[in-house]
């Protein structure tokens, strides 16, 4: 518990306690609540003076923060708060100055270095984890955080620092009885991710404390519109393993009691707890909102009567804990301290423009460096025979196995990735086990156990959100999205969370998880929802590495780099290439790595360049061989392998040599990945070109089921051949 003992307040009487709170603690509670309210008031003034640029307050929610901070431990428990949690952060030990630094956008803002709006908390020294603006996206990360704590408690050796990969730079701390706090508003309980979080917390009996701060409004939308029946407690009551509390969250003593019981339940390992606290929202939603437009004066007045600050004041006086003089003295002290903090914050230096790109990626591990470039070491086959070339699926499976052996922080989950969730069937050897719909994780649960390889619910946000929370704690989740076509429920996490953890916290946190995804078409019958590409949607996200190998050897090398590096990676595995004859290779050994951003020249040539990747590589190769045979045109075929970062140097070098270039990709033509490459060639290599830049890609339509239609929609070797011929003749 964070308490200040330095100041003696007049009129504090000893003796009686209130739900276990001493009179000193109650004075301290009031100090935190009052400070919180006054920081809001000062920020509102600063916003009106245009010295800060946004304001959202914790007004009305202060008692919750005090109760939570008095029952949880900073730098021991973990915190996924939301923007109304100012009093919580103050109670844990953050200072008004540190908060005001975020409001002014200062370089030294400990939350984000001037990158996030005010009240977007991140205090690494307290275990308050970087928060974003999307409502509810913190819930599944908090689930992952709680799971990570449990995992490290069961595998303490995994927490060790190990030189040579991301582990060298990640301090892992954990406690066997730690609790993870996650809070959200009443409106946010309408988000699907909230329900996914409840489901997993309940099912896994996680030490996760859900706190619903119910001020009855989500901006202007009242709670009865959000929540069936108007009360979230009634709706969640059926979740097993929970301890539930519903409390008047404007009453610090009652709220404290509810938290004390809830935290004890979580800490004992009995399961998650759910505190539903009824609060008020006296200052409109934010400074951009005027609630008088949708709430009549009568309703606002009724609410004001429950203001936790005045209630607490009256309580202290009534109980003889502080007299009026004591209250005035405390408030004066807070004002004086706050004034100093405001003056200091207004004097703080701003971040300089050249820092904007800092911490998009890890500043300590460079996956493009030569440290990630190793030679294959191929063991002889049995009886000294030549080693057998293996499929991409085989080599991915072997790479995962060897990395799991090497690094105990790796956990794997996703839909169907386990061999068998009902372990006894495995133990009794009644079944062979599944290990993924494409069998890429086959045998891993059997070898490494069910706490390292397990099935997730059928919920993609759940997979990526939990992975993000786990990786923030230092685990290395290597999770699977079964089909690229179904990645979209995870889009909030993939666009707004996972790749942003480091940058938005100014390197306070990082989340280097690996998301493996089965992608692509050419399946004959894959149809609309088992054939999609769409990689450019993800290469458009700063902070995310995107890899797309075309053959077994590259898949092994790039997957190992993905796992050992310190950035989040989207690892795209083409389903059609999993078991293709093209591109098989013997296993290149347990340390084979390919650096990111290095293309491969599949075939050297002098007449025209084809820049491509994935399943178009074998098709382009076929076309290139034919055009050389039939027309003597020598094509230089470049496989990018890694899409973000991509190897611009290799492209430029090739175009300078051939002066003609085709950019080919499987995704639909318009706005596709190749559009960026083509634009950059036109921009930077215009003088080198003897012909226009050409693109060969799918039609601007989804992939149809009937093979005749699929063939005409996706780019084929014949399309590439035609384009090569035209361009060579141009
Ligand atoms: C996913 C998402 N949708 C919409 C918004 C815009 N928005 C910000 S806060 C908010 C209302 C949140 O209400 P509630 O969960 O009740 O929390 P409160 O602000 O009342 O404490 C909305 C709609 C957002 N930030 N994120
Ligand atoms: Mg609300």
Coordinates of C-alpha atoms and ligand atoms in Angstrom, one line a residue, residues 56 61 82-84 133-135 184-189 191 213 215 217-219 281 285 492, ligand 1:
X56 CA -10.4 13.2 -19.9
X61 CA -14.3 7.3 -10.0
X82 CA -8.3 2.6 -18.3
X83 CA -8.4 6.4 -18.6
X84 CA -10.6 7.0 -15.5
X133 CA -7.6 4.3 -26.5
X134 CA -9.7 1.5 -28.0
X135 CA -12.2 0.5 -25.4
X184 CA -13.2 -0.8 -17.9
X185 CA -16.4 1.3 -18.1
X186 CA -20.0 0.1 -18.3
X187 CA -20.2 0.8 -22.0
X188 CA -17.1 -1.2 -22.7
X189 CA -18.7 -4.3 -21.4
X191 CA -17.2 -5.2 -26.5
X213 CA -16.6 1.3 -13.3
X215 CA -21.1 5.6 -14.4
X217 CA -23.0 6.3 -19.5
X218 CA -20.8 5.6 -22.5
X219 CA -20.4 9.2 -23.8
X281 CA -19.4 11.1 -14.0
X285 CA -17.3 12.3 -20.9
X492 CA -8.0 -4.5 -33.3
Ligands
LIG1 C1 -13.3 0.6 -29.7 C2 -13.7 2.0 -29.4 N1 -14.9 2.5 -29.8 C3 -15.2 3.8 -29.6 C4 -14.4 4.6 -28.8 C5 -14.8 6.0 -28.5 N2 -15.1 6.1 -27.1 C6 -14.2 6.4 -26.2 S1 -14.7 6.3 -24.6 C7 -16.3 5.8 -25.1 C8 -17.3 5.5 -24.1 C9 -16.8 4.5 -23.0 O1 -17.8 4.4 -22.1 P1 -17.6 3.5 -20.8 O2 -17.0 2.2 -21.2 O3 -18.9 3.4 -20.1 O4 -16.5 4.3 -20.0 P2 -16.6 5.7 -19.3 O5 -16.0 6.6 -20.3 O6 -18.0 6.0 -19.1 O7 -15.9 5.6 -18.1 C10 -16.3 5.7 -26.5 C11 -17.5 5.3 -27.3 C12 -13.2 4.0 -28.4 N3 -12.3 4.8 -27.7 N4 -12.9 2.8 -28.7

